[in-house]
Amino acid sequence: MSRREGVLAWVPFVVLIALAIIYIAPFVVQIVNSFRPDADVAREPLSLGIMSWTAAAYERLFTRSDFPLWTMNSFIVTLCVTVGRVFFVSLAGYSLARIPFRGRGFVYALLIAVMAVPGVVLLIPKFLVINQLGIYDSYAGMIIPLLADAAGVFIMKNFFESIPVAVEEQARIDGAGVFRTFWSIVLPMSLPAVMTIVILSFQGSWNELNHFIVSTQSTDLTTLTKGVAQLASGQLSQGSQFPIKLAAALLMTIPVAVVFFIFQKRIMNVGAGAVKE
Amino acid sequence: MIASRPPRGSIHGNRAVAGWLFVTPAIVIIGLFVLVPVVMAAWVSMSDWSGIGPPFAEGVNFVGADNYAELLGGTGLATRDLGTALRNNLFYVLLVVPIQTAVSLGLAILVNRKVMRARGFFRTAFYFPSVTSSVAIVVLWLFLFSATGPVNKVLSWVWIEGPNWFQDPRGIFHIAFGAFGVTGQDNPLSGAMFLGISGWDWVSGPSVAMSAFILMAVFTTSGTFMLLFIAALQQINAEVEEAAMTDGANGWQRFRYVTLPMLKPIVFTVVTLGLIGTWQVFDQIYVGTQGGPAKTTLTPAYLSFNSAFNNQDWPRGAAIAFILFAIIVVLTALQRLWIGRTEVGR
């Protein structure tokens, strides 16, 4: 390797570091400014010099705002959706992967078609259906529509297909019913796929905004996404008040960030899996 | 429990029933909240439903394509708003899709180098913005790009006076034309009208405000697509590269003539996903700008929502949603034809 090449080999690394700084800096700026007084943030957004620290924004969020209520709602909805989705999606995936029944091809085609419908096109019609069913502005209306998704069914179906059939045949010979076989033999073997669904639906429902916009209106049912969105558009405050907004945005990111850092490897391989299937 | 084995036929019967039982909950939920809504909205978009009472009730009339005609063929505010929203979103797509594809491919190539140190750290850094909610990112963006915010502060270090991003409705192409003395005055384009918008306004480019959202889209999606590219790069057979190496090809030639052609299917996937995603701009606008300044961040998705939920014009909102649906379907189909592939990434 010539000397020129030796120097050139460092160029990509330097570029990467510069890019990493660009990707990380916004979050650092966010954390720092959420702990500063309003006036300072407006005047000197990047100054790290003479600065006063304050937790006033956080104090206000927790003691004089609906932030705790939003957090509770987000947790309720996310937990219900995640548990329900794992169950329904893996049941359906198992059926499509393993049980030959009349109409399976049709169900499969239907799911493919559904995946092609863009989400924002459904905003108005979803409201219409939720309203007709009488579950508008209730936890039921927030949770039930999110309980199944076609992509999850496919992930589970693909995984189940990779498990050797012999395992189930033994159970069947031993007299176990279809559900028994699924529940106590196949599902425990599918932990990696189940975790993938857990992560995806946790992230998805925690970050969900537009479904809650069209399915609720009362303040009691406001989730973090909806609440912070209102905060951002200034419906709840006057002036810019960046620290409190930044603090709220930061806090709402923590649960998904925690899940992300715990399951990093698996999350980043979900992307890889999507290509291979 | 009696362990007698039932006859064969009944096993099959039971299993078939179980098969249906297992898929039923998922199918009911998906059917009820995706398929039924689509049918219902199709009807509403061709009706004069006022939003009061059920849309299938008596007294709601079928008006055919009237709502669509009013939107696409009229000269009124409805047409102008749709034209504006389509123009805004078009420039958003035209800029975001190529930039995010290039950036994510670049990140993937950089991160995936064999000699790379701390690969995991960089992957995490680039992917993390994709995990956070759009609401949190918009809040952060409104701060970063505020008049006296961090971005303008950084620009001031290099003697650039940054704009008041989210309040600035000027189109960036108009600004560029202006630098060469070309303006809308006496411009031949100003006379031509399409969807209620003059030709000059059609070439405005994204507004400064929309440009901030374009940067945000690249920031939040490049990580996801980077993962797709990394996976594809790892699949590309090392042997093929080695073969090229023995032929004496240098690094750039190897990339240009070996790696890049093999990445074609995944580039196609990323561009398709990008096209589908970028036509659905909603959260950013709802949280950040509500279509302003001067309607330059209005998008079809937000316009559809706004027409229905804020202006109570449900048929119009539904019709806009279907126009958007059609755009996405047609673009995806065209792209498939153009590339000449039907199955990619399998």
Coordinates of C-alpha atoms in Angstrom, one line a residue:
Chain A
M1 CA 0.0 0.0 0.0
S2 CA 1.5 3.3 -1.0
R3 CA 1.6 6.3 1.4
R4 CA -1.0 8.1 -0.5
E5 CA -3.4 5.2 -0.1
G6 CA -2.5 5.1 3.6
V7 CA -3.7 8.7 4.1
L8 CA -6.7 8.2 1.8
A9 CA -7.8 5.3 4.0
W10 CA -8.5 7.7 6.8
V11 CA -10.8 10.0 4.7
P12 CA -13.9 7.8 5.0
F13 CA -13.4 7.5 8.8
V14 CA -13.2 11.3 9.1
V15 CA -16.3 11.7 7.0
L16 CA -18.1 9.2 9.2
I17 CA -17.2 11.0 12.3
A18 CA -18.4 14.3 10.9
L19 CA -21.7 12.7 9.8
A20 CA -22.1 11.1 13.2
I21 CA -21.7 14.5 14.9
I22 CA -24.4 15.9 12.6
Y23 CA -26.7 13.0 13.5
I24 CA -26.1 13.2 17.3
A25 CA -25.7 16.9 17.8
P26 CA -29.4 17.7 17.6
F27 CA -30.2 15.4 20.5
V28 CA -27.4 16.9 22.6
V29 CA -28.6 20.4 21.9
Q30 CA -32.1 19.2 22.9
I31 CA -31.0 17.8 26.2
V32 CA -28.9 20.8 27.1
N33 CA -31.5 23.3 26.2
S34 CA -34.3 21.5 28.1
F35 CA -32.4 22.3 31.3
R36 CA -32.0 26.0 30.6
P37 CA -34.2 29.0 31.4
D38 CA -36.5 30.3 28.6
A39 CA -34.8 33.6 28.0
D40 CA -31.3 32.1 27.7
V41 CA -32.5 29.5 25.1
A42 CA -34.0 32.2 23.0
R43 CA -30.9 34.4 23.2
E44 CA -28.0 31.9 23.0
P45 CA -29.2 28.5 21.8
L46 CA -25.7 27.0 21.5
S47 CA -23.8 28.8 24.3
L48 CA -22.3 26.4 26.8
G49 CA -20.5 29.2 28.5
I50 CA -21.9 31.1 31.4
M51 CA -25.2 29.4 31.8
S52 CA -27.7 28.7 34.5
W53 CA -29.2 25.3 34.8
T54 CA -32.8 24.7 35.8
A55 CA -35.2 21.8 35.9
A56 CA -38.1 24.2 35.7
A57 CA -39.4 22.8 32.4
Y58 CA -39.5 19.3 33.9
E59 CA -41.1 20.5 37.1
R60 CA -43.8 22.2 35.2
L61 CA -44.5 19.2 33.0
F62 CA -44.9 16.9 36.0
T63 CA -46.7 19.2 38.4
R64 CA -48.7 21.7 36.3
S65 CA -49.6 20.0 33.1
D66 CA -51.4 16.9 31.8
F67 CA -48.1 15.3 30.9
P68 CA -48.5 12.5 33.5
L69 CA -52.0 11.7 32.2
W70 CA -50.7 11.6 28.6
T71 CA -47.9 9.3 29.7
M72 CA -50.3 7.0 31.4
N73 CA -52.6 6.8 28.4
S74 CA -49.7 6.1 26.1
F75 CA -48.6 3.2 28.4
I76 CA -52.1 1.8 28.6
V77 CA -52.6 1.8 24.8
T78 CA -49.1 0.6 24.0
L79 CA -49.3 -2.3 26.4
C80 CA -52.7 -3.4 25.3
V81 CA -51.8 -3.1 21.6
T82 CA -48.5 -5.0 22.0
V83 CA -50.0 -7.9 24.0
G84 CA -53.0 -8.2 21.7
R85 CA -51.0 -7.8 18.5
V86 CA -48.5 -10.5 19.4
F87 CA -51.4 -12.9 20.1
F88 CA -53.6 -12.2 17.0
V89 CA -50.7 -11.8 14.6
S90 CA -49.0 -15.0 15.6
L91 CA -52.3 -16.9 15.5
A92 CA -52.9 -15.7 12.0
G93 CA -49.3 -16.3 10.9
Y94 CA -49.4 -19.8 12.3
S95 CA -52.6 -20.6 10.5
L96 CA -51.3 -19.3 7.2
A97 CA -48.0 -21.1 7.6
R98 CA -49.1 -24.4 8.8
I99 CA -52.8 -25.2 8.5
P100 CA -54.1 -26.0 5.0
F101 CA -57.6 -24.6 4.9
R102 CA -59.9 -23.6 2.1
G103 CA -59.6 -19.9 1.3
R104 CA -56.0 -19.6 2.6
G105 CA -54.8 -18.2 -0.7
F106 CA -57.6 -15.7 -0.7
V107 CA -56.7 -14.5 2.9
Y108 CA -53.1 -14.3 1.8
A109 CA -53.9 -12.2 -1.2
L110 CA -56.1 -10.0 0.9
L111 CA -53.3 -9.3 3.4
I112 CA -50.9 -8.4 0.5
A113 CA -53.5 -6.0 -0.9
V114 CA -54.1 -4.4 2.5
M115 CA -50.4 -3.7 2.9
A116 CA -50.5 -1.6 -0.2
V117 CA -53.0 0.9 1.2
P118 CA -51.2 4.0 2.4
G119 CA -52.0 4.9 6.0
V120 CA -52.9 8.6 5.6
V121 CA -55.5 7.7 3.0
L122 CA -57.3 5.9 5.8
L123 CA -57.6 8.9 8.2
I124 CA -61.1 10.0 7.2
P125 CA -62.6 6.5 6.5
K126 CA -61.2 5.1 9.8
F127 CA -62.9 7.8 11.7
L128 CA -66.2 7.0 9.9
V129 CA -66.0 3.3 10.8
I130 CA -64.9 4.0 14.4
N131 CA -67.8 6.4 14.7
Q132 CA -70.3 4.0 13.2
L133 CA -69.2 1.2 15.6
G134 CA -69.8 3.5 18.5
I135 CA -66.3 3.3 19.9
Y136 CA -65.2 6.9 19.0
D137 CA -63.5 8.6 21.9
S138 CA -62.8 5.5 24.0
Y139 CA -59.9 3.2 24.8
A140 CA -61.6 0.6 22.6
G141 CA -61.5 2.9 19.6
M142 CA -57.8 3.7 20.3
I143 CA -56.8 0.1 20.8
I144 CA -58.9 -2.3 18.7
P145 CA -58.0 -0.9 15.3
L146 CA -54.3 -1.3 16.1
L147 CA -54.5 -4.9 17.3
A148 CA -53.6 -6.6 14.0
D149 CA -51.4 -5.5 11.2
A150 CA -50.6 -7.3 7.9
A151 CA -46.9 -6.9 8.1
G152 CA -46.8 -8.6 11.5
V153 CA -48.8 -11.6 10.2
F154 CA -46.1 -12.0 7.4
I155 CA -43.2 -11.8 9.8
M156 CA -44.7 -14.5 12.0
K157 CA -45.8 -16.6 9.0
N158 CA -42.2 -16.5 7.6
F159 CA -40.8 -17.5 10.9
F160 CA -43.2 -20.4 11.5
E161 CA -42.4 -21.7 8.1
S162 CA -38.7 -22.0 9.1
I163 CA -39.6 -24.4 12.0
P164 CA -39.4 -28.1 11.1
V165 CA -42.8 -29.6 10.8
A166 CA -41.6 -32.8 12.6
V167 CA -41.8 -31.0 15.9
E168 CA -45.5 -30.4 15.6
E169 CA -46.3 -33.8 14.1
Q170 CA -44.9 -35.5 17.2
A171 CA -47.2 -33.3 19.4
R172 CA -50.2 -34.2 17.2
I173 CA -49.5 -37.9 17.4
D174 CA -49.4 -37.4 21.2
G175 CA -52.9 -36.1 20.9
A176 CA -52.4 -32.3 21.3
G177 CA -55.0 -30.1 19.7
V178 CA -54.1 -27.4 17.1
F179 CA -54.2 -24.6 19.6
R180 CA -52.3 -26.6 22.2
T181 CA -49.6 -27.4 19.6
F182 CA -49.4 -23.7 18.6
W183 CA -49.5 -22.3 22.2
S184 CA -47.2 -24.6 24.1
I185 CA -44.9 -25.9 21.4
V186 CA -44.5 -23.7 18.4
L187 CA -44.9 -20.3 20.1
P188 CA -42.2 -20.8 22.7
M189 CA -39.9 -21.9 19.9
S190 CA -40.6 -18.6 18.1
L191 CA -39.3 -16.2 20.7
P192 CA -37.1 -14.3 18.3
A193 CA -40.0 -13.5 16.0
V194 CA -42.3 -12.8 18.9
M195 CA -39.7 -10.3 20.2
T196 CA -39.6 -8.7 16.8
I197 CA -43.4 -8.2 16.9
V198 CA -43.2 -6.9 20.5
I199 CA -40.6 -4.3 19.5
L200 CA -42.3 -3.2 16.3
S201 CA -45.7 -2.8 17.9
F202 CA -44.3 -1.1 21.0
Q203 CA -42.5 1.4 18.8
G204 CA -45.4 1.7 16.4
S205 CA -48.1 2.3 19.0
W206 CA -46.0 4.5 21.2
N207 CA -45.2 6.8 18.3
E208 CA -48.6 6.6 16.7
L209 CA -50.2 10.0 16.1
N210 CA -52.8 10.1 13.4
H211 CA -54.9 7.2 14.6
F212 CA -55.4 8.9 17.9
I213 CA -56.2 12.2 16.2
V214 CA -59.1 10.6 14.4
S215 CA -60.3 8.2 17.1
T216 CA -60.4 10.5 20.2
Q217 CA -61.2 14.1 21.1
S218 CA -61.5 14.3 24.9
T219 CA -58.6 15.5 26.9
D220 CA -58.8 12.4 29.2
L221 CA -57.7 10.2 26.4
T222 CA -54.9 12.3 25.1
T223 CA -51.7 10.3 24.5
L224 CA -48.2 11.7 24.6
T225 CA -47.9 12.1 20.8
K226 CA -51.2 14.0 20.7
G227 CA -50.4 16.0 23.8
V228 CA -46.9 17.0 22.8
A229 CA -48.2 17.9 19.3
Q230 CA -50.7 20.3 20.9
L231 CA -47.9 21.7 23.1
A232 CA -45.7 22.2 20.0
S233 CA -48.4 24.0 18.0
G234 CA -48.7 26.4 20.9
Q235 CA -52.3 25.5 21.8
L236 CA -51.4 25.2 25.5
S237 CA -48.9 27.9 26.0
Q238 CA -47.9 31.4 24.9
G239 CA -44.5 32.4 23.5
S240 CA -41.9 30.0 22.2
Q241 CA -41.2 28.2 25.5
F242 CA -38.7 25.9 23.9
P243 CA -37.3 24.3 27.1
I244 CA -40.7 22.8 28.1
K245 CA -41.4 21.6 24.6
L246 CA -37.9 20.1 24.2
A247 CA -38.2 18.5 27.6
A248 CA -41.6 16.9 26.7
A249 CA -40.2 15.6 23.4
L250 CA -37.2 14.2 25.2
L251 CA -39.2 12.4 27.9
M252 CA -41.5 10.9 25.3
T253 CA -38.5 9.5 23.5
I254 CA -37.1 7.7 26.6
P255 CA -39.2 4.5 26.5
V256 CA -38.6 3.9 22.8
A257 CA -34.9 4.7 23.3
V258 CA -34.7 2.2 26.2
V259 CA -36.3 -0.5 24.1
F260 CA -34.0 0.4 21.2
F261 CA -30.8 0.2 23.2
I262 CA -31.8 -3.1 24.9
F263 CA -32.8 -4.7 21.6
Q264 CA -30.4 -2.9 19.3
K265 CA -29.1 -5.9 17.5
R266 CA -32.5 -7.4 16.9
I267 CA -34.0 -4.1 15.8
M268 CA -31.3 -3.4 13.3
N269 CA -31.6 -7.0 11.9
V270 CA -35.4 -6.5 11.3
G271 CA -34.3 -4.2 8.5
A272 CA -32.1 -6.9 7.2
G273 CA -34.9 -9.5 7.5
A274 CA -37.2 -7.4 5.5
V275 CA -34.9 -7.6 2.4
K276 CA -34.4 -11.3 2.6
E277 CA -38.0 -12.5 2.9
Chain B
M1 CA -59.5 -37.4 28.9
I2 CA -60.1 -40.2 26.4
A3 CA -57.2 -40.6 24.0
S4 CA -59.1 -42.3 21.2
R5 CA -57.9 -41.1 17.8
P6 CA -60.7 -39.6 15.7
P7 CA -61.0 -40.8 12.0
R8 CA -58.8 -39.1 9.5
G9 CA -61.3 -36.9 7.8
S10 CA -62.4 -35.3 11.0
I11 CA -58.8 -34.3 11.8
H12 CA -58.7 -32.4 8.5
G13 CA -62.1 -30.9 9.2
N14 CA -61.0 -29.8 12.7
R15 CA -57.8 -28.4 11.4
A16 CA -59.6 -26.4 8.7
V17 CA -61.9 -25.0 11.2
A18 CA -59.0 -24.1 13.5
G19 CA -57.2 -22.5 10.5
W20 CA -60.2 -20.2 10.0
L21 CA -60.6 -19.5 13.7
F22 CA -56.9 -18.5 14.0
V23 CA -57.0 -16.0 11.1
T24 CA -60.4 -14.6 11.9
P25 CA -59.5 -12.1 14.6
A26 CA -56.7 -10.6 12.4
I27 CA -58.9 -10.6 9.3
V28 CA -61.8 -9.0 11.1
I29 CA -59.7 -6.2 12.5
I30 CA -57.9 -5.6 9.3
G31 CA -61.1 -5.8 7.3
L32 CA -63.0 -3.6 9.6
F33 CA -60.4 -0.9 9.8
V34 CA -58.8 -1.0 6.4
L35 CA -61.1 -2.6 3.8
V36 CA -64.5 -1.3 5.1
P37 CA -63.0 2.2 5.5
V38 CA -61.8 2.3 1.9
V39 CA -65.2 1.2 0.6
M40 CA -67.0 3.7 2.9
A41 CA -64.7 6.6 1.9
A42 CA -65.1 5.7 -1.8
W43 CA -68.8 6.2 -1.3
V44 CA -68.5 9.4 0.7
S45 CA -66.2 10.8 -2.0
M46 CA -69.0 10.3 -4.5
S47 CA -71.8 11.6 -2.3
D48 CA -73.0 14.8 -0.8
W49 CA -72.8 13.5 2.8
S50 CA -72.8 16.4 5.2
G51 CA -71.1 14.7 8.1
I52 CA -74.4 14.4 10.1
G53 CA -75.8 10.9 10.6
P54 CA -74.5 7.8 9.0
P55 CA -73.1 8.1 5.5
F56 CA -75.3 5.3 4.1
A57 CA -78.5 6.9 5.5
E58 CA -81.4 7.9 3.3
G59 CA -81.1 11.5 2.1
V60 CA -77.4 11.2 1.2
N61 CA -77.2 11.4 -2.5
F62 CA -74.9 9.9 -5.1
V63 CA -73.3 12.8 -7.0
G64 CA -70.9 10.7 -9.1
A65 CA -67.6 12.4 -9.9
D66 CA -68.8 15.9 -9.0
N67 CA -66.5 16.2 -6.0
Y68 CA -63.5 15.1 -8.1
A69 CA -64.5 17.4 -11.0
E70 CA -64.8 20.3 -8.7
L71 CA -61.3 19.6 -7.3
L72 CA -59.5 18.8 -10.5
G73 CA -61.4 20.9 -13.1
G74 CA -62.6 23.9 -11.2
T75 CA -61.0 27.3 -10.8
G76 CA -62.0 28.0 -7.3
L77 CA -60.3 27.8 -3.9
A78 CA -60.7 24.0 -3.7
T79 CA -58.7 23.5 -6.9
R80 CA -56.1 26.1 -6.0
D81 CA -55.5 24.4 -2.6
L82 CA -55.2 21.0 -4.2
G83 CA -52.8 22.4 -6.8
T84 CA -50.8 24.1 -4.2
A85 CA -50.7 20.9 -2.0
L86 CA -49.7 18.8 -5.0
R87 CA -47.0 21.2 -6.0
N88 CA -45.6 21.4 -2.4
N89 CA -45.6 17.6 -2.1
L90 CA -44.1 17.1 -5.5
F91 CA -41.0 19.2 -4.8
Y92 CA -40.8 17.4 -1.4
V93 CA -40.8 14.0 -3.2
L94 CA -38.4 15.2 -5.9
L95 CA -35.8 16.3 -3.4
V96 CA -36.3 13.8 -0.5
V97 CA -36.3 10.6 -2.5
P98 CA -33.0 11.1 -4.4
I99 CA -31.2 12.7 -1.4
Q100 CA -32.3 10.1 1.2
T101 CA -31.5 7.2 -1.2
A102 CA -28.0 8.7 -1.9
V103 CA -27.3 9.5 1.8
S104 CA -28.5 6.1 3.0
L105 CA -26.4 4.3 0.4
G106 CA -23.4 6.5 1.3
L107 CA -23.8 5.8 5.0
A108 CA -24.2 2.0 4.3
I109 CA -21.0 1.9 2.2
L110 CA -19.0 3.9 4.8
V111 CA -20.3 1.9 7.7
N112 CA -19.9 -1.5 6.0
R113 CA -16.2 -1.1 5.1
K114 CA -14.2 -4.1 6.3
V115 CA -11.5 -2.1 8.0
M116 CA -14.2 -0.1 9.8
R117 CA -13.7 0.4 13.5
A118 CA -16.6 1.0 15.9
R119 CA -19.1 0.0 13.2
G120 CA -21.8 -0.6 15.8
F121 CA -21.5 2.9 17.2
F122 CA -22.0 4.5 13.8
R123 CA -24.9 2.3 12.8
T124 CA -26.6 3.2 16.1
A125 CA -25.9 6.9 15.6
F126 CA -27.4 7.0 12.1
Y127 CA -30.3 4.8 12.9
F128 CA -31.5 6.3 16.2
P129 CA -33.4 9.2 14.6
S130 CA -35.6 6.6 12.8
V131 CA -36.8 5.2 16.1
T132 CA -38.0 8.4 17.7
S133 CA -41.5 9.6 17.1
S134 CA -42.3 12.1 14.4
V135 CA -43.8 14.4 17.0
A136 CA -40.6 14.5 19.1
I137 CA -38.5 15.2 16.0
V138 CA -40.8 17.9 14.7
V139 CA -40.6 19.6 18.1
L140 CA -36.8 19.4 18.0
W141 CA -36.8 20.7 14.4
L142 CA -39.0 23.7 15.2
F143 CA -36.4 24.6 17.8
L144 CA -33.3 23.9 15.6
F145 CA -34.7 26.0 12.7
S146 CA -36.3 28.8 14.7
A147 CA -35.2 32.4 13.8
T148 CA -32.6 32.6 16.5
G149 CA -32.1 28.8 16.8
P150 CA -29.0 26.6 16.7
V151 CA -29.0 26.2 12.9
N152 CA -28.9 29.9 12.2
K153 CA -26.4 30.3 15.0
V154 CA -24.1 27.8 13.2
L155 CA -24.7 29.6 9.9
S156 CA -23.7 32.9 11.5
W157 CA -20.3 31.4 12.4
V158 CA -19.6 31.3 8.6
W159 CA -21.1 34.7 8.0
I160 CA -24.4 33.5 6.6
E161 CA -27.6 35.1 7.8
G162 CA -30.1 32.2 8.1
P163 CA -33.7 32.7 7.1
N164 CA -36.6 32.5 9.6
W165 CA -37.1 29.0 8.3
F166 CA -40.7 28.0 9.3
Q167 CA -42.0 31.5 8.6
D168 CA -40.5 31.8 5.1
P169 CA -42.8 31.0 2.2
R170 CA -40.3 31.9 -0.6
G171 CA -39.7 29.0 -3.0
I172 CA -36.0 28.2 -3.1
F173 CA -36.0 28.0 -7.0
H174 CA -37.7 31.4 -7.1
I175 CA -35.0 32.7 -4.8
A176 CA -32.4 31.2 -7.2
F177 CA -34.1 32.6 -10.3
G178 CA -34.3 36.0 -8.5
A179 CA -30.5 35.9 -8.2
F180 CA -30.4 35.9 -12.0
G181 CA -33.0 38.6 -12.3
V182 CA -35.8 36.3 -13.3
T183 CA -39.0 37.0 -11.5
G184 CA -42.7 36.3 -11.9
Q185 CA -43.3 39.7 -13.5
D186 CA -43.8 39.6 -17.3
N187 CA -42.8 36.0 -17.1
P188 CA -44.4 33.9 -19.9
L189 CA -45.0 31.2 -17.3
S190 CA -47.2 33.4 -15.3
G191 CA -50.0 33.2 -17.8
A192 CA -50.2 29.4 -18.0
M193 CA -52.6 27.9 -15.4
F194 CA -52.8 24.4 -14.2
L195 CA -54.9 23.3 -11.2
G196 CA -55.5 26.9 -10.3
I197 CA -51.8 27.6 -10.1
S198 CA -49.8 29.6 -12.5
G199 CA -46.8 28.1 -14.3
W200 CA -44.5 30.4 -12.5
D201 CA -45.8 29.2 -9.2
W202 CA -45.4 25.6 -10.3
V203 CA -41.6 26.1 -10.6
S204 CA -41.2 27.8 -7.2
G205 CA -39.4 24.8 -5.7
P206 CA -40.1 23.9 -2.1
S207 CA -40.5 26.9 0.2
V208 CA -37.8 27.6 2.8
A209 CA -40.1 26.2 5.4
M210 CA -40.7 23.0 3.4
S211 CA -36.9 22.7 2.9
A212 CA -36.5 22.4 6.6
F213 CA -39.0 19.5 6.5
I214 CA -37.0 18.0 3.6
L215 CA -33.9 18.0 5.7
M216 CA -35.9 16.4 8.5
A217 CA -37.1 13.6 6.3
V218 CA -33.5 12.8 5.3
F219 CA -32.4 12.9 8.9
T220 CA -35.2 10.5 10.1
T221 CA -35.3 8.0 7.2
S222 CA -31.8 7.6 6.1
G223 CA -31.0 5.3 9.0
T224 CA -33.8 2.8 8.1
F225 CA -32.7 2.7 4.4
M226 CA -29.1 2.4 5.5
L227 CA -30.0 -0.8 7.2
L228 CA -31.6 -2.2 4.0
F229 CA -28.5 -1.2 2.0
I230 CA -26.1 -2.8 4.6
A231 CA -28.0 -6.0 4.5
A232 CA -27.8 -6.0 0.7
L233 CA -24.1 -5.2 0.7
Q234 CA -23.5 -8.1 3.0
Q235 CA -25.3 -10.4 0.6
I236 CA -23.3 -9.4 -2.4
N237 CA -20.9 -12.2 -2.8
A238 CA -17.4 -11.5 -1.7
E239 CA -16.2 -13.8 -4.4
V240 CA -17.5 -11.6 -7.1
E241 CA -15.6 -8.7 -5.7
E242 CA -12.5 -10.8 -5.4
A243 CA -12.8 -11.8 -9.0
A244 CA -12.9 -8.2 -10.0
M245 CA -9.9 -7.4 -7.8
T246 CA -7.8 -10.0 -9.6
D247 CA -8.8 -8.4 -12.9
G248 CA -7.0 -5.3 -11.6
A249 CA -10.0 -3.1 -11.0
N250 CA -9.5 -0.3 -8.5
G251 CA -11.8 0.5 -5.7
W252 CA -14.0 2.9 -7.6
Q253 CA -14.2 0.6 -10.7
R254 CA -15.2 -2.3 -8.4
F255 CA -17.9 -0.2 -6.9
R256 CA -19.1 1.2 -10.1
Y257 CA -19.1 -1.9 -12.3
V258 CA -19.6 -4.7 -9.7
T259 CA -21.3 -3.5 -6.5
L260 CA -23.6 -0.9 -7.9
P261 CA -25.3 -3.1 -10.6
M262 CA -25.9 -5.7 -7.9
L263 CA -27.5 -3.1 -5.7
K264 CA -30.0 -2.3 -8.3
P265 CA -32.9 -4.3 -6.9
I266 CA -32.4 -2.8 -3.4
V267 CA -32.1 0.7 -4.8
F268 CA -35.4 0.0 -6.6
T269 CA -37.0 -1.1 -3.3
V270 CA -35.7 2.0 -1.4
V271 CA -36.9 4.4 -4.2
T272 CA -40.3 2.7 -4.2
L273 CA -40.7 2.8 -0.4
G274 CA -39.4 6.4 -0.5
L275 CA -42.0 7.4 -3.2
I276 CA -44.8 5.8 -1.2
G277 CA -43.7 7.4 2.1
T278 CA -43.0 10.9 0.8
W279 CA -46.4 11.4 -0.7
Q280 CA -47.9 10.8 2.7
V281 CA -46.6 13.8 4.5
F282 CA -48.9 14.5 7.4
D283 CA -47.5 14.3 11.0
Q284 CA -44.9 17.0 10.3
I285 CA -47.5 19.4 9.0
Y286 CA -50.1 18.7 11.7
V287 CA -47.6 19.2 14.5
G288 CA -45.4 21.9 12.9
T289 CA -46.9 24.3 10.5
Q290 CA -50.6 23.4 9.7
G291 CA -49.8 24.1 6.1
G292 CA -48.3 27.6 6.6
P293 CA -46.5 29.9 5.9
A294 CA -48.8 31.0 3.0
K295 CA -49.9 27.4 2.4
T296 CA -46.4 26.4 1.2
T297 CA -46.2 23.3 3.5
L298 CA -49.8 22.2 2.7
T299 CA -49.8 18.6 1.5
P300 CA -52.6 16.5 0.0
A301 CA -52.7 14.3 3.1
Y302 CA -53.0 17.3 5.4
L303 CA -55.4 19.1 3.1
S304 CA -57.6 16.0 3.0
F305 CA -57.6 15.8 6.8
N306 CA -58.2 19.5 7.2
S307 CA -61.1 19.6 4.7
A308 CA -62.9 16.8 6.5
F309 CA -62.1 17.4 10.2
N310 CA -61.8 21.2 10.4
N311 CA -64.0 22.3 7.5
Q312 CA -66.5 19.5 7.8
D313 CA -66.4 18.9 4.0
W314 CA -66.2 15.1 4.2
P315 CA -66.8 14.3 0.5
R316 CA -64.1 16.7 -0.5
G317 CA -61.7 15.3 2.1
A318 CA -62.4 11.8 1.0
A319 CA -62.0 12.7 -2.7
I320 CA -58.6 14.3 -2.0
A321 CA -57.6 11.1 -0.1
F322 CA -58.5 9.0 -3.2
I323 CA -56.6 11.3 -5.5
L324 CA -53.6 10.9 -3.3
F325 CA -54.1 7.1 -3.3
A326 CA -54.3 7.1 -7.1
I327 CA -51.1 9.1 -7.3
I328 CA -49.2 6.6 -5.2
V329 CA -50.6 3.6 -7.0
V330 CA -49.9 5.1 -10.5
L331 CA -46.3 6.1 -9.5
T332 CA -45.5 2.7 -8.1
A333 CA -46.9 1.0 -11.2
L334 CA -45.0 3.3 -13.5
Q335 CA -41.8 2.7 -11.7
R336 CA -42.3 -1.1 -11.9
L337 CA -42.9 -0.8 -15.7
W338 CA -39.9 1.4 -16.1
I339 CA -37.5 -0.9 -14.2
G340 CA -39.1 -3.8 -15.9
R341 CA -39.2 -6.0 -12.9
T342 CA -42.1 -7.3 -11.0
E343 CA -40.4 -9.2 -8.2
V344 CA -37.6 -7.5 -6.4
G345 CA -35.7 -8.3 -3.2
R346 CA -36.8 -11.9 -3.2

